[in-house]
GROMACS .gro file of C-alpha atoms in nm:
model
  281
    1UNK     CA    1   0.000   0.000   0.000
    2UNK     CA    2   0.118   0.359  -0.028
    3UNK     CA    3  -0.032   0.709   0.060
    4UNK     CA    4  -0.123   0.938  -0.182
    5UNK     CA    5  -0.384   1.204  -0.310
    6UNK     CA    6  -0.565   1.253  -0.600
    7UNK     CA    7  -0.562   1.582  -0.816
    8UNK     CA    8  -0.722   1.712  -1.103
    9UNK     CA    9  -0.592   2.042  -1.292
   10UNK     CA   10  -0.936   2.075  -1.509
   11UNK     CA   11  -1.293   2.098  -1.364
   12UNK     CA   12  -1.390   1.737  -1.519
   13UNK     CA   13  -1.018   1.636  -1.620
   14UNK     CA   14  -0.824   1.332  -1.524
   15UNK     CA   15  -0.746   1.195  -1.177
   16UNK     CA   16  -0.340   1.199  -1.111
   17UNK     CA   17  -0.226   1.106  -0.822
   18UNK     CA   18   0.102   1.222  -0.577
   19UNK     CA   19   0.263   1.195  -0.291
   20UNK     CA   20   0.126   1.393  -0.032
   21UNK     CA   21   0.469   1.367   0.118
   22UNK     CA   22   0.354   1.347   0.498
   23UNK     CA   23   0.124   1.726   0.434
   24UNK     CA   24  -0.229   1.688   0.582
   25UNK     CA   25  -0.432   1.734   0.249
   26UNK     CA   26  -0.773   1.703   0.251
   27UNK     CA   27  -1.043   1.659  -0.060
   28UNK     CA   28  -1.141   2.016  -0.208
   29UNK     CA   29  -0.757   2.215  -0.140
   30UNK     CA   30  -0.571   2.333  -0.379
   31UNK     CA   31  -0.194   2.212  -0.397
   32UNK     CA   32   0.090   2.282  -0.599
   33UNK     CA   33   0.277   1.959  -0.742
   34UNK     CA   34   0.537   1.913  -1.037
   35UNK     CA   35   0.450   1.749  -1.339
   36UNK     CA   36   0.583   1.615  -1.692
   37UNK     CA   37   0.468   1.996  -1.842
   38UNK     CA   38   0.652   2.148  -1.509
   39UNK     CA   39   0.525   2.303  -1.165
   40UNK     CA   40   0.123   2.318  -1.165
   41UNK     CA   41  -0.153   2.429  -0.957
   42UNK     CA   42  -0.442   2.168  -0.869
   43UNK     CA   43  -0.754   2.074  -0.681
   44UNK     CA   44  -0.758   1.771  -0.482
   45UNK     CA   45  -1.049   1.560  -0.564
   46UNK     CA   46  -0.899   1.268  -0.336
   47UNK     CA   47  -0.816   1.342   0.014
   48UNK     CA   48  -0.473   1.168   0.149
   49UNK     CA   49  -0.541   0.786   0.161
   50UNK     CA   50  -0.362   0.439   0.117
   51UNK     CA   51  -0.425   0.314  -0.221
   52UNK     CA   52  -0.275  -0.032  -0.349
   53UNK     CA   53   0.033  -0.026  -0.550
   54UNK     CA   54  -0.140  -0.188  -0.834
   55UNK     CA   55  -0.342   0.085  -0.920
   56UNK     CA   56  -0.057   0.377  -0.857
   57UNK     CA   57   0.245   0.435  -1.167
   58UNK     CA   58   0.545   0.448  -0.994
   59UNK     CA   59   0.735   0.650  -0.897
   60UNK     CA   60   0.504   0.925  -0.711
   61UNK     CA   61   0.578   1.283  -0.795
   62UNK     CA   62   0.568   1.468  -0.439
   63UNK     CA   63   0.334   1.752  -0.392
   64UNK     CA   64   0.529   2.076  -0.314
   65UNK     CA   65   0.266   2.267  -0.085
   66UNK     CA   66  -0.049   2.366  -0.069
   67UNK     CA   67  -0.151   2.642  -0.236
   68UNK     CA   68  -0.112   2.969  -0.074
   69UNK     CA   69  -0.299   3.289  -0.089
   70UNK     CA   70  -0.029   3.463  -0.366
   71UNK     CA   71  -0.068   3.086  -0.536
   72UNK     CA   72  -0.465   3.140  -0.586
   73UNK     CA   73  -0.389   3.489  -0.698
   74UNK     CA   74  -0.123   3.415  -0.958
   75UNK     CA   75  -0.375   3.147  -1.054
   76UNK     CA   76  -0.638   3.439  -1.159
   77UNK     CA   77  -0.353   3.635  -1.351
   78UNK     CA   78  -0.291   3.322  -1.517
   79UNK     CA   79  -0.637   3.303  -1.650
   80UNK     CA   80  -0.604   3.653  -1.760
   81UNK     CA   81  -0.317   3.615  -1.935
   82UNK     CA   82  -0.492   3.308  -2.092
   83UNK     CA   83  -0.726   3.506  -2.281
   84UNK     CA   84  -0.556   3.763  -2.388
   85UNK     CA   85  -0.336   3.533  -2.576
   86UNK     CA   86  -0.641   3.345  -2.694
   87UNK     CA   87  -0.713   3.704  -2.852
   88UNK     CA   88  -0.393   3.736  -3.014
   89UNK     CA   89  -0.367   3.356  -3.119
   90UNK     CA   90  -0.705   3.439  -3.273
   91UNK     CA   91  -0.586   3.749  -3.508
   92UNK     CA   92  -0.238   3.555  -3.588
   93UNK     CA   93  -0.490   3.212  -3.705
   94UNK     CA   94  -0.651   3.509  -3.920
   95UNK     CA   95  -0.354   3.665  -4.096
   96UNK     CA   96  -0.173   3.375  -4.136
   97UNK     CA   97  -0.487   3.220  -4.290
   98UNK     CA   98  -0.436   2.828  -4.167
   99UNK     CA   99  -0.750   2.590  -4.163
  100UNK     CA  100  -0.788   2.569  -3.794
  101UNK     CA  101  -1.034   2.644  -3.516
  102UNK     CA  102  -0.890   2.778  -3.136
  103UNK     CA  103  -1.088   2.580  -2.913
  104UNK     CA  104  -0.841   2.687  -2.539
  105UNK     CA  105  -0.544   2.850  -2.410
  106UNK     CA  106  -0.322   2.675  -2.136
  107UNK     CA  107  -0.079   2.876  -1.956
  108UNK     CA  108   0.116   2.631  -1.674
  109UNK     CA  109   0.109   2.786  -1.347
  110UNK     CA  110   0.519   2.847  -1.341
  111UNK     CA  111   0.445   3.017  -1.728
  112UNK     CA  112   0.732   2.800  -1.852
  113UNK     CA  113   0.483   2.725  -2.123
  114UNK     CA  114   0.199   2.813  -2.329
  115UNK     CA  115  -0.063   2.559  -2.476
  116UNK     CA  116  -0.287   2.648  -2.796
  117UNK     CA  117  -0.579   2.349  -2.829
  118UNK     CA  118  -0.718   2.377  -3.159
  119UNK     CA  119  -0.965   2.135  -3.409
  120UNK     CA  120  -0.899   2.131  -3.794
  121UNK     CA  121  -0.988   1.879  -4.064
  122UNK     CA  122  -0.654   1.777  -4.193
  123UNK     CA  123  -0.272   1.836  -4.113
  124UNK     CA  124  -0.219   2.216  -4.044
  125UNK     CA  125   0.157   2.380  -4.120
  126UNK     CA  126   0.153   2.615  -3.791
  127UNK     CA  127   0.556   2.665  -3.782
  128UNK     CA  128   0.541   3.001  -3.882
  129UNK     CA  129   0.227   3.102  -3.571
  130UNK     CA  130   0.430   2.918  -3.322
  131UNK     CA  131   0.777   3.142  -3.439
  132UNK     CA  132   0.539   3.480  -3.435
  133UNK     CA  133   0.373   3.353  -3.134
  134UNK     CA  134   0.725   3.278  -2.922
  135UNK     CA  135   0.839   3.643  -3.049
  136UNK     CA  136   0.561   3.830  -2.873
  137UNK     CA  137   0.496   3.579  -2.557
  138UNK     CA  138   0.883   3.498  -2.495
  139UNK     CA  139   0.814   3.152  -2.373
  140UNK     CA  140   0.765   2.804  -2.478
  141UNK     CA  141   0.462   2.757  -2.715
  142UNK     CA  142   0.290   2.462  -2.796
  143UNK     CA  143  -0.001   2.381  -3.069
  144UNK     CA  144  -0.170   2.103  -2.982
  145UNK     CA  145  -0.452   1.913  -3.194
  146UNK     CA  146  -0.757   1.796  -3.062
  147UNK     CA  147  -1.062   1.574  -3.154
  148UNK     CA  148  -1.378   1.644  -3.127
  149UNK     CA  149  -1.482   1.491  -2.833
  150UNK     CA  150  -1.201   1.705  -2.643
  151UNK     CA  151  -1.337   2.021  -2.808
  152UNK     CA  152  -1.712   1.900  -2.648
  153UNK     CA  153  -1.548   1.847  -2.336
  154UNK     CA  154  -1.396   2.207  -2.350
  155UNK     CA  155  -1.676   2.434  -2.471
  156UNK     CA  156  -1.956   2.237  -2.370
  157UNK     CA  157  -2.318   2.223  -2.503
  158UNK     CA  158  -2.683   2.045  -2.457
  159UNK     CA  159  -2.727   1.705  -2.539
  160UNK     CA  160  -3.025   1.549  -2.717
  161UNK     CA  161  -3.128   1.468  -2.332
  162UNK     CA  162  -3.210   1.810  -2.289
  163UNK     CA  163  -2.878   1.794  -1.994
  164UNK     CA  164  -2.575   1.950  -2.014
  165UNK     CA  165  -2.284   1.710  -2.173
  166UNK     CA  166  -2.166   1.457  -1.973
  167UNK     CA  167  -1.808   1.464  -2.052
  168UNK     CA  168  -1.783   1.831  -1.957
  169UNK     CA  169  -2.012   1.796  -1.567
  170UNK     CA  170  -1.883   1.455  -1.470
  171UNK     CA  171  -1.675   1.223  -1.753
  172UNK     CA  172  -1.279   1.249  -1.587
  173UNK     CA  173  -1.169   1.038  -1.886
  174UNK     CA  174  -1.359   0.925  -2.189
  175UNK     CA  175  -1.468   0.534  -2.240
  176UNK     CA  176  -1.461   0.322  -2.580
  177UNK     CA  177  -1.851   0.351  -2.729
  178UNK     CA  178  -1.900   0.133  -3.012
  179UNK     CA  179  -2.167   0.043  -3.273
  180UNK     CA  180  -2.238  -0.314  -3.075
  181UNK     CA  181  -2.362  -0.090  -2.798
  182UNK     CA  182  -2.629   0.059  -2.969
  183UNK     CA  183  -2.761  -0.318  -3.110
  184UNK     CA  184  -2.748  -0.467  -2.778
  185UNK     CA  185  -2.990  -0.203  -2.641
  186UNK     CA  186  -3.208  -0.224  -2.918
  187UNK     CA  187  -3.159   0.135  -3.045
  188UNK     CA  188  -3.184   0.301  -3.374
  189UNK     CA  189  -2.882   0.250  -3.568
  190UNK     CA  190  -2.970   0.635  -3.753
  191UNK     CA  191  -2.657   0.814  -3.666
  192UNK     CA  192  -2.830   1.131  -3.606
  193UNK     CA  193  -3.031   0.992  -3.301
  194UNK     CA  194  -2.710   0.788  -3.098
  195UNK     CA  195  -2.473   1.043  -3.161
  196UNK     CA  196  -2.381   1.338  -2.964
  197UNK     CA  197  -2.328   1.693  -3.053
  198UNK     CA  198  -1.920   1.582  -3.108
  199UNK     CA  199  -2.115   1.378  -3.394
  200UNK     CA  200  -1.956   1.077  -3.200
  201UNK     CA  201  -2.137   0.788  -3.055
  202UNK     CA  202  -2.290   0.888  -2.741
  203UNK     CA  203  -2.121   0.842  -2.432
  204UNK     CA  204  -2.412   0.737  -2.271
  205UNK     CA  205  -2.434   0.418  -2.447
  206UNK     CA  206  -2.164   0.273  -2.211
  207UNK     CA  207  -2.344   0.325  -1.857
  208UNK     CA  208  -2.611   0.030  -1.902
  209UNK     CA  209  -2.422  -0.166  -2.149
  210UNK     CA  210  -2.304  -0.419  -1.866
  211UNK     CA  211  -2.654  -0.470  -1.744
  212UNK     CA  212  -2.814  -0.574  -2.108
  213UNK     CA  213  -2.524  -0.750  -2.164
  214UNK     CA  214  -2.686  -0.936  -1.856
  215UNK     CA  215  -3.039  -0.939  -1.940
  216UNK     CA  216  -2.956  -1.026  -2.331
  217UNK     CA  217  -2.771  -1.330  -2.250
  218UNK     CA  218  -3.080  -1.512  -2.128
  219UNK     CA  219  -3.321  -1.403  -2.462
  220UNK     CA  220  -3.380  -1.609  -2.754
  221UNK     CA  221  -3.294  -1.388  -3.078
  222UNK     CA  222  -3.538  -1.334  -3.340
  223UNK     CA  223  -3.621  -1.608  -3.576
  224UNK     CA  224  -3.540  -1.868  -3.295
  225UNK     CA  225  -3.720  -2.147  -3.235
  226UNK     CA  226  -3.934  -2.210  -2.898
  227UNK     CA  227  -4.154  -2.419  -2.722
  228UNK     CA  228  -4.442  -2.268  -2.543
  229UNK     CA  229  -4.755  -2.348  -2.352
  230UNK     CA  230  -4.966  -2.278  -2.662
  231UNK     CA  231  -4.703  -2.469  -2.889
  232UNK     CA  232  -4.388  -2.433  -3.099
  233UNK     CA  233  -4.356  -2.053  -3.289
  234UNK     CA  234  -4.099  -1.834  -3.393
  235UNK     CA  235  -3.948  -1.537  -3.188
  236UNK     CA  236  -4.082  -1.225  -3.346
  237UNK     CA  237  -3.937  -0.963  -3.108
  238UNK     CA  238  -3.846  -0.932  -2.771
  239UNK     CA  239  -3.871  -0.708  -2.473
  240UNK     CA  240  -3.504  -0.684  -2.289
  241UNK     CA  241  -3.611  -0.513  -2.018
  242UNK     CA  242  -3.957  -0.662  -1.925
  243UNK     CA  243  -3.771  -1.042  -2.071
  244UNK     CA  244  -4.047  -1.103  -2.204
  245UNK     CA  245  -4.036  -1.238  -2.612
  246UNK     CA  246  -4.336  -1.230  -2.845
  247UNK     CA  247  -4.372  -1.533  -3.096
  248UNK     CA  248  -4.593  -1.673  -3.363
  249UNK     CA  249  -4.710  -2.017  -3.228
  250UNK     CA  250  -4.883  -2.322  -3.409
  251UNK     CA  251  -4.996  -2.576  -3.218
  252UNK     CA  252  -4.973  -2.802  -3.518
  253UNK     CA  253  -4.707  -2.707  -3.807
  254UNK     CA  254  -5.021  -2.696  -3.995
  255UNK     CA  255  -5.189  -2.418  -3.793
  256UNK     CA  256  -5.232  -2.059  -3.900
  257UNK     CA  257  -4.993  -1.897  -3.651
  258UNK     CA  258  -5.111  -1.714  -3.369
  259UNK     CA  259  -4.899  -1.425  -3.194
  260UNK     CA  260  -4.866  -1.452  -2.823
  261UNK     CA  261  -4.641  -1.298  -2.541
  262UNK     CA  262  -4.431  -1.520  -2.278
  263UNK     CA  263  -4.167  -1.465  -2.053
  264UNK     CA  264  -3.870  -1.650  -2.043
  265UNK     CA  265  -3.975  -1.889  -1.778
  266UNK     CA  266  -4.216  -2.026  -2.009
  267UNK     CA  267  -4.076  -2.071  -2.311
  268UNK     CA  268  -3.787  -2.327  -2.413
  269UNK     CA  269  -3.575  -2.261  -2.678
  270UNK     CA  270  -3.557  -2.584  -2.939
  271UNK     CA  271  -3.368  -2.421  -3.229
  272UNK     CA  272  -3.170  -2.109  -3.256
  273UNK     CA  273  -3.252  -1.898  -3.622
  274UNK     CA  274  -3.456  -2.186  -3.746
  275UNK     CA  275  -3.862  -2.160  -3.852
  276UNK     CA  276  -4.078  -2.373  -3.649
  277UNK     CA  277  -4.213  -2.460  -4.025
  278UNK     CA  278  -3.858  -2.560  -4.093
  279UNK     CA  279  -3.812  -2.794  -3.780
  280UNK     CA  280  -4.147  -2.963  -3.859
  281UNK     CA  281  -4.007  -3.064  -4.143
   0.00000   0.00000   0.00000
C-alpha cells in the first residue's frame, strides 16, 4: 500500500495522483505539485489515503505545498493572461490564414509554457504562428490538436437529453462507445439519433451496457425457435427489459400462426434462427 492524493488540474479532467509527502491534504484544497509539463496548480479531488500499489504508476511525484494565498492569486492572472493570448492567437490564425479552429489556451502555473488546443480537418503547417507567437509571448509555445470529443469536453453544449454534456459535468476520462452498444440495447442505428453533438457515438451508451449485456444473455434472438404453452412458434421480437419475447405459435405445423407474449420462464428454446415450419419438417 502507499499514501497518496488525488488531483485534477481541469474541472472534469483526469485523476493523477502524488505523494502527499507526509502534508495533511484534505479533498477540495488546492496544492501545488510538479508534473511532466513542469510546476502546476491543482484541486484535490482525493483526500490523502492508502491506495494499493497496483493501481498507482510508480514513482510518485511529491506535492510541493499547498496552495497559498499569492498561489490562488497568480492562478487568476494566469487566467487573464490566458485570454488575452487566446485574442492574439485568434488574429495571428486570421492573418496567417491556416485551416484551424482555437478551441483553449493553457498557460502552466510556473508560465514556462503556453498551450494552444485547436480542431482542424486535416494536417495544419503552424511553424510560422508558433515562431510569431514565441516572439511576442517569450516563452515556450505549444499547438496542440484535438478531436472532437475534447473540443465537447472544453466548450460544452446540450445534449439530445435536454442535460448538459456529460463529458464536460462529470466524464474524468472518456470510455470506448462502439456500434455493438447501440444493437445490444435495441436502439436506432440512424446516426443522427445515438450520436452526440461531437457527432460521436454517445457516451451514454456505455453506462447500461453491462446490465443488457446481462439481461440479453438469457433471450432467444429473433427467428429462434421455442416451445411454449400454446405450442412451438418463432421469436418475433423481444422485450429486454420486461424479458419477455413475443412469438408466432402453431400448435400443429399446420396451424395458422397465432402471436402470443411469454416470458422467459415459459418458453424453451428448441432451435436457434430456425422456422418452427422448418423444424417440422
Amino acid at each position: 500500500m502507499v499514501e497518496i492524493i488525488g488531483v485534477r488540474f481541469k474541472k472534469v479532467g483526469k485523476i493523477y495522483f502524488f505523494d502527499p509527502d507526509g502534508l495533511d491534504i484534505a479533498k477540495g484544497m488546492n496544492v501545488i505539485v510538479e508534473t511532466a509539463r513542469g510546476v502546476e496548480y491543482g484541486y484535490t479531488e482525493i483526500g490523502k489515503r492508502m491506495e494499493d500499489e497496483s493501481n498507482v504508476i510508480q514513482p510518485l511525484k511529491k506535492v510541493l505545498r499547498v496552495a497559498t494565498e499569492e498561489d490562488s492569486k497568480q492562478k487568476v492572472l494566469n487566467s487573464e493572461k490566458e485570454d488575452e493570448a487566446f485574442g492574439i492567437c485568434l488574429e495571428k490564425i486570421k492573418s496567417h490564414g491556416l485551416d484551424m479552429k482555437l478551441i483553449e489556451v493553457e498557460l502552466t502555473f510556473d508560465q514556462n509554457k503556453i498551450i494552444f488546443y485547436f480542431t482542424s480537418e486535416g494536417r495544419v503547417d503552424f511553424r510560422e504562428l508558433v515562431k510569431e507567437l514565441a516572439s511576442i509571448f517569450r516563452i515556450r509555445i505549444e499547438l496542440r490538436q484535438i478531436g472532437v470529443r475534447d473540443e465537447a469536453k472544453i466548450l460544452n453544449g446540450i445534449g439530445i437529453c435536454g442535460r448538459t454534456l456529460c463529458c464536460a459535468t462529470f466524464l474524468g476520462e472518456f470510455q470506448p462507445v462502439s456500434i455493438k452498444m447501440a444493437k445490444e440495447q435495441s436502439l436506432s442505428l440512424n446516426p443522427t439519433k445515438i450520436s452526440g453533438i461531437c457527432g460521436r457515438l454517445m457516451c451514454c451508451l456505455k453506462y447500461e451496457e453491462e446490465t443488457y449485456e446481462h439481461l440479453n444473455r438469457n433471450l432467444p434472438n429473433l427467428g429462434d425457435v421455442v416451445r411454449t404453452p400454446d405450442g412451438d412458434g418463432d421469436i418475433l421480437s423481444v422485450n429486454i427489459l420486461r424479458q419477455i419475447v413475443k412469438a408466432a405459435v402453431r400448435k400443429r405445423p399446420t396451424d395458422v400462426p397465432v402471436v402470443g407474449f411469454y416470458s422467459l420462464k415459459e418458453i424453451t428454446v428448441l432451435n436457434k434462427g430456425k422456422s418452427a415450419a422448418q423444424e417440422a419438417k
